[in-house]
Amino acid sequence: MTYLADPAQPLWQQIPADEFALIKSLLNRVPVPIGEVAAALSIDVVSLTLPVEISGLIKKISPDIEGYQIQVNNTDAAVRQRFTVAHEIAHYFLHKSYIDSDGITDSILYRSKLSDKKEAEANRLAAAMLLPWNEVQAWHHERYGCAPKAEFLDEIAKAFRVSSLAVGFRFGF
């Protein structure tokens, strides 16, 4: 079966080929093991109780060491934590030059010191990581015999361990 092109393709193309090679096989699993994606990139993920308005952040471990850490708010729902980790990985891929030892902190609305455009890019790439275009298309076609439809939004969300909102965002429902 041939599927339409992934609308996130321009974002995927911004990722260095060597880094994409590290995670490519992980993006074929359902659900995508986002913690393993971070580990493959040598990014530490730490689950902490953060202020209620903070979903997560990514920062350099030290100004002198080339290493990164994602902190995710452990009081958020599991699907939100997964999206937060993916969102911070997207910042790593797309906005690495903005990450310092203070980090890029994202509020519950995924707002940071970065522009709305950069936050929207991180959201789109996060949704693309958690809902790989061809994998969702194939999964949906196998079960329902058609391309993804809004009426099956909750089933897609459950299978890929994301929110229904993320599915709607990714597929334009």
XYZ file of N, CA, C and O in Angstrom:
692
model
N 0.848 -1.179 0.000
C 0.000 0.000 0.000
C 0.892 1.240 0.000
O 1.844 1.324 0.768
N 0.581 2.212 -0.822
C 1.326 3.468 -0.883
C 0.577 4.522 -0.079
O -0.639 4.672 -0.221
N 1.304 5.236 0.744
C 0.701 6.254 1.592
C 1.130 7.637 1.142
O 2.164 7.795 0.487
N 0.346 8.618 1.507
C 0.730 10.002 1.259
C 2.026 10.300 1.982
O 2.358 9.664 2.980
N 2.741 11.296 1.514
C 4.008 11.675 2.148
C 3.762 12.263 3.534
O 2.751 12.930 3.773
N 4.681 12.014 4.416
C 4.636 12.534 5.785
C 4.754 14.060 5.750
O 5.753 14.588 5.261
N 3.765 14.784 6.275
C 3.859 16.245 6.279
C 4.997 16.772 7.163
O 5.388 17.932 7.034
N 5.547 15.937 8.016
C 6.673 16.352 8.868
C 8.017 16.124 8.176
O 9.065 16.375 8.771
N 8.011 15.685 6.932
C 9.252 15.373 6.224
C 10.261 16.529 6.241
O 11.452 16.292 6.470
N 9.848 17.786 6.055
C 10.834 18.876 6.116
C 11.548 18.963 7.477
O 12.729 19.311 7.533
N 10.873 18.612 8.540
C 11.510 18.599 9.865
C 12.463 17.415 9.989
O 13.573 17.558 10.507
N 12.039 16.234 9.523
C 12.918 15.068 9.562
C 14.210 15.348 8.806
O 15.276 14.903 9.203
N 14.118 16.084 7.711
C 15.296 16.366 6.884
C 16.300 17.284 7.583
O 17.444 17.357 7.166
N 15.885 17.967 8.622
C 16.797 18.836 9.375
C 17.660 18.057 10.372
O 18.615 18.601 10.916
N 17.322 16.802 10.608
C 18.054 15.995 11.586
C 19.313 15.449 10.915
O 19.236 14.874 9.833
N 20.468 15.612 11.562
C 21.692 15.052 10.982
C 21.539 13.548 10.730
O 21.001 12.814 11.561
N 22.016 13.097 9.578
C 21.848 11.706 9.158
C 22.410 10.720 10.178
O 21.807 9.671 10.427
N 23.553 11.058 10.793
C 24.147 10.131 11.756
C 23.273 9.982 12.998
O 23.161 8.891 13.554
N 22.611 11.059 13.429
C 21.726 10.972 14.597
C 20.429 10.256 14.236
O 19.908 9.463 15.022
N 19.913 10.518 13.038
C 18.691 9.832 12.620
C 18.936 8.329 12.526
O 18.077 7.533 12.909
N 20.109 7.945 12.057
C 20.443 6.520 11.940
C 20.381 5.823 13.303
O 20.034 4.639 13.380
N 20.684 6.547 14.377
C 20.667 5.965 15.721
C 19.251 5.610 16.190
O 19.079 4.736 17.033
N 18.259 6.320 15.670
C 16.890 6.141 16.174
C 15.931 5.522 15.164
O 14.828 5.126 15.531
N 16.331 5.432 13.927
C 15.422 5.018 12.851
C 14.683 3.715 13.164
O 13.456 3.643 13.020
N 15.374 2.697 13.600
C 14.722 1.409 13.854
C 13.730 1.488 15.019
O 12.749 0.747 15.053
N 13.971 2.387 15.955
C 13.060 2.532 17.102
C 11.728 3.141 16.688
O 10.707 2.938 17.351
N 11.736 3.894 15.592
C 10.515 4.545 15.124
C 9.575 3.578 14.407
O 8.476 3.963 14.031
N 10.000 2.332 14.252
C 9.163 1.317 13.616
C 8.405 0.476 14.636
O 7.695 -0.445 14.257
N 8.577 0.778 15.908
C 7.921 -0.016 16.958
C 6.642 0.669 17.415
O 6.536 1.888 17.395
N 5.680 -0.136 17.815
C 4.390 0.384 18.283
C 4.161 -0.113 19.694
O 4.101 -1.318 19.908
N 4.073 0.791 20.671
C 4.323 2.222 20.554
C 5.825 2.515 20.481
O 6.649 1.689 20.904
N 6.151 3.682 19.974
C 7.560 4.080 19.879
C 8.133 4.173 21.295
O 7.556 4.844 22.158
N 9.249 3.490 21.556
C 9.873 3.535 22.894
C 10.688 4.830 23.049
O 11.904 4.842 22.866
N 10.014 5.899 23.401
C 10.646 7.224 23.385
C 11.818 7.318 24.373
O 12.786 8.018 24.115
N 11.758 6.579 25.462
C 12.902 6.536 26.379
C 14.123 5.931 25.719
O 15.250 6.378 25.930
N 13.918 4.897 24.903
C 15.025 4.286 24.170
C 15.559 5.222 23.095
O 16.750 5.193 22.780
N 14.685 6.035 22.514
C 15.134 7.039 21.539
C 16.098 7.995 22.229
O 17.195 8.271 21.725
N 15.713 8.489 23.401
C 16.593 9.392 24.151
C 17.907 8.694 24.487
O 18.991 9.282 24.314
N 17.838 7.459 24.950
C 19.054 6.718 25.313
C 19.969 6.523 24.105
O 21.192 6.641 24.222
N 19.387 6.246 22.940
C 20.192 6.053 21.726
C 20.957 7.325 21.370
O 22.028 7.271 20.765
N 20.407 8.473 21.767
C 21.050 9.767 21.515
C 21.938 10.194 22.680
O 22.453 11.312 22.690
N 22.079 9.323 23.679
C 22.850 9.600 24.900
C 22.291 10.795 25.671
O 23.036 11.568 26.272
N 20.967 10.914 25.667
C 20.284 11.948 26.440
C 19.699 11.268 27.668
O 18.924 10.317 27.549
N 20.077 11.755 28.848
C 19.516 11.225 30.087
C 18.105 11.777 30.273
O 17.869 12.963 30.042
N 17.181 10.924 30.703
C 15.822 11.357 31.021
C 15.607 11.131 32.501
O 15.813 10.026 33.005
N 15.212 12.193 33.186
C 14.996 12.140 34.622
C 13.550 12.549 34.898
O 13.090 13.583 34.415
N 12.858 11.739 35.665
C 11.485 12.017 36.061
C 11.513 12.683 37.434
O 12.016 12.100 38.396
N 10.994 13.912 37.496
C 11.014 14.695 38.737
C 9.660 15.341 38.973
O 8.882 15.516 38.041
N 9.428 15.736 40.210
C 8.263 16.553 40.492
C 8.677 18.001 40.239
O 9.476 18.575 40.982
N 8.161 18.551 39.150
C 8.454 19.930 38.761
C 7.258 20.795 39.124
O 6.163 20.277 39.373
N 7.432 22.103 39.135
C 6.268 22.967 39.370
C 5.139 22.616 38.406
O 5.386 22.240 37.250
N 3.917 22.731 38.850
C 2.750 22.276 38.094
C 2.684 22.901 36.700
O 2.192 22.275 35.760
N 3.207 24.096 36.535
C 3.138 24.754 35.231
C 4.262 24.333 34.280
O 4.293 24.736 33.126
N 5.174 23.483 34.729
C 6.301 23.028 33.914
C 6.123 21.562 33.546
O 6.011 20.697 34.413
N 6.093 21.284 32.245
C 5.983 19.897 31.777
C 7.337 19.246 31.654
O 7.478 18.047 31.869
N 8.344 20.035 31.272
C 9.666 19.460 31.121
C 10.665 20.473 30.625
O 10.334 21.626 30.361
N 11.903 19.996 30.509
C 12.968 20.848 30.006
C 14.092 19.982 29.482
O 14.198 18.804 29.805
N 14.900 20.599 28.634
C 16.132 19.966 28.194
C 17.248 20.948 28.455
O 17.094 22.160 28.253
N 18.367 20.430 28.964
C 19.508 21.286 29.258
C 20.799 20.524 29.020
O 20.818 19.293 28.971
N 21.862 21.305 28.843
C 23.181 20.692 28.808
C 23.517 20.295 30.232
O 23.193 21.007 31.179
N 24.158 19.164 30.387
C 24.503 18.689 31.716
C 25.479 19.648 32.385
O 25.398 19.909 33.575
N 26.374 20.203 31.580
C 27.383 21.128 32.091
C 27.834 22.007 30.935
O 27.834 21.561 29.786
N 28.249 23.238 31.236
C 28.747 24.090 30.154
C 29.988 23.506 29.468
O 30.247 23.781 28.307
N 30.706 22.664 30.193
C 31.975 22.136 29.682
C 31.867 20.744 29.073
O 32.804 20.271 28.432
N 30.740 20.061 29.300
C 30.593 18.681 28.847
C 29.486 18.621 27.802
O 28.422 19.208 27.975
N 29.730 17.893 26.721
C 28.738 17.744 25.654
C 27.788 16.608 26.007
O 27.926 15.492 25.514
N 26.842 16.877 26.868
C 25.834 15.902 27.253
C 24.545 16.630 27.595
O 24.570 17.797 27.993
N 23.430 15.958 27.439
C 22.125 16.588 27.635
C 21.274 15.772 28.589
O 21.424 14.558 28.700
N 20.354 16.477 29.243
C 19.419 15.845 30.166
C 18.038 16.415 29.918
O 17.874 17.630 29.766
N 17.066 15.521 29.890
C 15.660 15.923 29.838
C 15.079 15.665 31.215
O 15.269 14.587 31.781
N 14.405 16.664 31.737
C 13.648 16.500 32.976
C 12.171 16.545 32.607
O 11.741 17.435 31.869
N 11.411 15.579 33.099
C 9.994 15.492 32.788
C 9.208 15.475 34.095
O 9.636 14.865 35.073
N 8.087 16.171 34.106
C 7.268 16.282 35.306
C 6.527 14.973 35.554
O 5.655 14.583 34.776
N 6.874 14.299 36.650
C 6.272 12.995 36.944
C 4.837 13.089 37.462
O 4.200 12.069 37.688
N 4.317 14.299 37.626
C 2.919 14.441 38.038
C 1.983 14.507 36.832
O 0.768 14.454 36.994
N 2.542 14.625 35.639
C 1.722 14.640 34.421
C 1.298 13.219 34.060
O 1.960 12.241 34.429
N 0.226 13.111 33.301
C -0.240 11.813 32.808
C 0.854 11.168 31.954
O 1.670 11.863 31.344
N 0.852 9.847 31.905
C 1.892 9.106 31.178
C 1.983 9.528 29.710
O 3.078 9.696 29.176
N 0.842 9.710 29.052
C 0.894 10.110 27.636
C 1.496 11.504 27.481
O 2.197 11.780 26.516
N 1.234 12.357 28.447
C 1.821 13.707 28.404
C 3.324 13.635 28.634
O 4.090 14.355 28.006
N 3.764 12.785 29.560
C 5.199 12.629 29.799
C 5.903 12.126 28.536
O 6.984 12.607 28.191
N 5.281 11.182 27.842
C 5.869 10.685 26.591
C 5.990 11.819 25.569
O 7.014 11.961 24.905
N 4.935 12.624 25.461
C 4.978 13.727 24.504
C 6.033 14.746 24.919
O 6.770 15.269 24.073
N 6.145 15.013 26.207
C 7.150 15.969 26.690
C 8.555 15.489 26.334
O 9.375 16.279 25.854
N 8.847 14.223 26.569
C 10.172 13.696 26.221
C 10.408 13.851 24.720
O 11.475 14.311 24.289
N 9.410 13.500 23.909
C 9.556 13.643 22.456
C 9.747 15.109 22.067
O 10.563 15.434 21.196
N 9.010 15.996 22.709
C 9.121 17.437 22.445
C 10.535 17.942 22.760
O 11.123 18.696 21.987
N 11.089 17.495 23.875
C 12.441 17.930 24.254
C 13.486 17.331 23.306
O 14.472 17.988 22.966
N 13.283 16.084 22.867
C 14.181 15.498 21.862
C 14.095 16.309 20.573
O 15.110 16.546 19.905
N 12.912 16.758 20.224
C 12.751 17.588 19.024
C 13.552 18.884 19.167
O 14.195 19.332 18.206
N 13.528 19.500 20.349
C 14.376 20.685 20.580
C 15.849 20.325 20.379
O 16.608 21.096 19.783
N 16.250 19.164 20.871
C 17.631 18.714 20.712
C 17.992 18.646 19.222
O 19.039 19.121 18.802
N 17.123 18.057 18.426
C 17.384 17.935 16.997
C 17.346 19.283 16.269
O 18.195 19.570 15.443
N 16.342 20.082 16.569
C 16.068 21.273 15.771
C 16.669 22.565 16.315
O 16.890 23.507 15.557
N 16.877 22.614 17.623
C 17.259 23.882 18.255
C 18.431 23.723 19.217
O 18.528 24.433 20.215
N 19.318 22.800 18.916
C 20.420 22.471 19.823
C 21.243 23.700 20.203
O 21.706 23.821 21.336
N 21.410 24.618 19.288
C 22.245 25.796 19.570
C 21.633 26.702 20.645
O 22.328 27.536 21.213
N 20.345 26.515 20.938
C 19.685 27.322 21.975
C 19.739 26.669 23.356
O 19.341 27.270 24.344
N 20.186 25.428 23.415
C 20.189 24.697 24.686
C 21.485 24.992 25.426
O 22.573 24.774 24.904
N 21.340 25.472 26.655
C 22.508 25.717 27.495
C 22.318 24.992 28.817
O 21.402 24.182 28.965
N 23.165 25.278 29.781
C 23.061 24.557 31.054
C 21.862 25.028 31.880
O 21.493 24.364 32.846
N 21.239 26.144 31.493
C 19.980 26.546 32.119
C 18.808 25.820 31.470
O 17.766 25.653 32.066
N 19.002 25.437 30.223
C 18.013 24.642 29.516
C 16.946 25.448 28.819
O 16.884 26.660 28.901
N 16.134 24.703 28.096
C 14.915 25.226 27.495
C 13.793 24.598 28.294
O 13.602 23.387 28.273
N 13.072 25.415 29.036
C 11.991 24.937 29.888
C 10.670 25.154 29.187
O 10.393 26.245 28.691
N 9.851 24.110 29.131
C 8.556 24.199 28.479
C 7.442 24.164 29.512
O 7.400 23.277 30.360
N 6.538 25.126 29.379
C 5.385 25.181 30.271
C 4.379 24.115 29.855
O 4.565 23.406 28.861
N 3.286 24.032 30.577
C 2.263 23.045 30.260
C 1.677 23.282 28.875
O 1.091 22.390 28.293
N 1.826 24.483 28.338
C 1.364 24.784 26.984
C 2.496 24.657 25.974
O 2.392 25.108 24.852
N 3.606 24.029 26.385
C 4.795 23.883 25.555
C 5.251 25.246 25.042
O 5.496 25.445 23.866
N 5.378 26.165 25.966
C 5.917 27.487 25.696
C 7.267 27.575 26.396
O 7.449 27.047 27.482
N 8.200 28.263 25.775
C 9.523 28.430 26.365
C 10.037 29.798 25.982
O 9.304 30.631 25.457
N 11.336 29.988 26.209
C 11.961 31.243 25.815
C 12.142 31.319 24.297
O 12.493 32.353 23.774
N 11.881 30.222 23.618
C 12.000 30.196 22.164
C 10.751 30.791 21.526
O 9.713 30.938 22.160
N 10.835 31.083 20.249
C 9.695 31.650 19.528
C 8.571 30.626 19.408
O 8.788 29.413 19.524
N 7.372 31.134 19.164
C 6.234 30.245 18.935
C 6.501 29.328 17.745
O 6.080 28.175 17.746
N 7.220 29.825 16.732
C 7.543 29.013 15.555
C 8.406 27.819 15.955
O 8.158 26.693 15.528
N 9.400 28.044 16.797
C 10.271 26.948 17.223
C 9.512 25.962 18.109
O 9.731 24.751 18.036
N 8.626 26.452 18.943
C 7.809 25.555 19.766
C 6.869 24.732 18.889
O 6.685 23.539 19.131
N 6.300 25.350 17.864
C 5.415 24.621 16.951
C 6.207 23.544 16.201
O 5.706 22.425 16.005
N 7.438 23.865 15.802
C 8.288 22.866 15.148
C 8.541 21.685 16.077
O 8.451 20.528 15.662
N 8.864 21.981 17.330
C 9.120 20.907 18.296
C 7.864 20.065 18.517
O 7.947 18.833 18.627
N 6.708 20.695 18.569
C 5.456 19.948 18.719
C 5.204 19.043 17.514
O 4.811 17.885 17.670
N 5.420 19.570 16.311
C 5.185 18.769 15.103
C 6.140 17.573 15.038
O 5.735 16.462 14.702
N 7.420 17.811 15.356
C 8.376 16.706 15.306
C 8.108 15.698 16.430
O 8.243 14.486 16.224
N 7.695 16.169 17.588
C 7.353 15.256 18.688
C 6.196 14.348 18.273
O 6.246 13.126 18.476
N 5.168 14.920 17.690
C 4.029 14.120 17.226
C 4.473 13.138 16.142
O 4.042 11.983 16.115
N 5.381 13.578 15.268
C 5.886 12.704 14.204
C 6.699 11.547 14.774
O 6.627 10.427 14.267
N 7.462 11.800 15.836
C 8.234 10.726 16.457
C 7.326 9.684 17.091
O 7.550 8.480 16.955
N 6.317 10.143 17.806
C 5.436 9.227 18.536
C 4.397 8.558 17.637
O 3.860 7.498 17.994
N 4.112 9.191 16.522
C 3.117 8.680 15.583
C 3.749 8.623 14.186
O 3.387 9.394 13.300
N 4.709 7.709 13.994
C 5.380 7.636 12.694
C 4.357 7.427 11.571
O 3.501 6.529 11.657
N 4.432 8.259 10.581
C 3.428 8.335 9.520
C 3.096 6.973 8.919
O 1.943 6.550 8.929
N 4.102 6.285 8.396
C 3.846 5.005 7.737
C 3.408 3.926 8.715
O 2.590 3.067 8.376
N 3.938 3.961 9.940
C 3.545 2.958 10.936
C 2.076 3.111 11.324
O 1.353 2.123 11.452
N 1.634 4.357 11.521
C 0.224 4.584 11.874
C -0.662 4.204 10.699
O -1.702 3.553 10.877
N -0.254 4.584 9.490
C -1.041 4.244 8.297
C -1.191 2.718 8.181
O -2.298 2.213 7.979
N -0.071 2.001 8.310
C -0.101 0.537 8.178
C -0.927 -0.097 9.296
O -1.736 -1.004 9.042
N -0.728 0.357 10.536
C -1.473 -0.172 11.681
C -2.971 0.012 11.450
O -3.771 -0.908 11.652
N -3.348 1.220 11.036
C -4.761 1.541 10.842
C -5.349 0.743 9.680
O -6.462 0.203 9.784
N -4.613 0.640 8.598
C -5.111 -0.101 7.435
C -5.299 -1.580 7.765
O -6.288 -2.207 7.340
N -4.374 -2.132 8.540
C -4.478 -3.540 8.931
C -5.739 -3.797 9.748
O -6.383 -4.836 9.607
N -6.106 -2.873 10.602
C -7.263 -3.061 11.479
C -8.587 -2.628 10.855
O -9.617 -3.245 11.090
N -8.555 -1.530 10.101
C -9.808 -0.933 9.631
C -9.927 -0.875 8.115
O -10.946 -0.432 7.593
N -8.874 -1.299 7.398
C -8.941 -1.354 5.948
C -8.977 -0.019 5.237
O -9.434 0.072 4.099
N -8.498 1.015 5.925
C -8.522 2.346 5.313
C -7.458 3.228 5.959
O -6.836 2.838 6.942
N -7.274 4.403 5.388
C -6.369 5.393 5.975
C -6.954 5.862 7.314
O -8.160 5.721 7.555
N -6.119 6.404 8.197
C -6.622 6.866 9.492
C -7.806 7.825 9.363
O -7.807 8.711 8.509
N -8.805 7.580 10.197
C -10.015 8.401 10.231
C -10.239 8.903 11.652
O -9.901 8.225 12.626
N -10.877 10.044 11.748
C -11.158 10.659 13.045
C -11.983 9.737 13.943
O -11.801 9.748 15.161
N -12.838 8.923 13.367
C -13.690 8.061 14.185
C -12.895 7.013 14.960
O -13.381 6.447 15.937
N -11.637 6.765 14.535
C -10.784 5.792 15.222
C -9.648 6.467 15.998
O -8.688 5.810 16.397
N -9.777 7.752 16.208
C -8.757 8.548 16.888
C -8.378 7.958 18.248
O -7.192 7.817 18.550
N -9.343 7.578 19.051
C -9.049 7.045 20.385
C -8.309 5.711 20.323
O -7.435 5.445 21.147
N -8.634 4.871 19.332
C -7.954 3.596 19.183
C -6.488 3.802 18.786
O -5.595 3.107 19.267
N -6.257 4.749 17.886
C -4.879 5.073 17.488
C -4.113 5.570 18.710
O -2.994 5.130 18.976
N -4.723 6.481 19.444
C -4.076 7.054 20.634
C -3.700 5.964 21.629
O -2.579 5.955 22.161
N -4.597 5.046 21.873
C -4.334 3.966 22.834
C -3.186 3.074 22.356
O -2.287 2.747 23.124
N -3.201 2.684 21.090
C -2.165 1.793 20.559
C -0.779 2.439 20.581
O 0.211 1.776 20.865
N -0.723 3.728 20.305
C 0.566 4.414 20.218
C 0.939 5.141 21.512
O 1.973 5.799 21.575
N 0.081 4.987 22.537
C 0.316 5.567 23.872
C 0.567 7.072 23.814
O 1.551 7.585 24.336
N -0.355 7.745 23.138
C -0.343 9.203 23.044
C -1.745 9.697 23.356
O -2.686 8.905 23.456
N -1.893 10.984 23.477
C -3.219 11.553 23.710
C -3.999 11.608 22.400
O -3.425 11.643 21.309
N -5.299 11.631 22.516
C -6.150 11.809 21.340
C -5.849 13.146 20.678
O -5.900 13.268 19.456
N -5.523 14.135 21.490
C -5.159 15.447 20.967
C -3.938 15.359 20.050
O -3.906 15.969 18.979
N -2.945 14.573 20.446
C -1.745 14.410 19.618
C -2.086 13.737 18.285
O -1.570 14.134 17.238
N -2.962 12.744 18.313
C -3.375 12.072 17.074
C -4.099 13.059 16.166
O -3.812 13.150 14.967
N -5.018 13.824 16.738
C -5.744 14.815 15.956
C -4.826 15.842 15.349
O -4.967 16.237 14.186
N -3.843 16.270 16.128
C -2.848 17.236 15.659
C -2.042 16.655 14.512
O -1.847 17.301 13.481
N -1.595 15.431 14.648
C -0.729 14.798 13.648
C -1.460 14.544 12.334
O -0.912 14.726 11.260
N -2.731 14.122 12.425
C -3.476 13.735 11.222
C -4.526 14.755 10.794
O -5.295 14.499 9.873
N -4.567 15.893 11.465
C -5.475 16.947 11.042
C -6.945 16.653 11.292
O -7.812 17.128 10.560
N -7.241 15.886 12.328
C -8.646 15.569 12.659
C -9.220 16.692 13.498
O -8.620 17.275 14.323
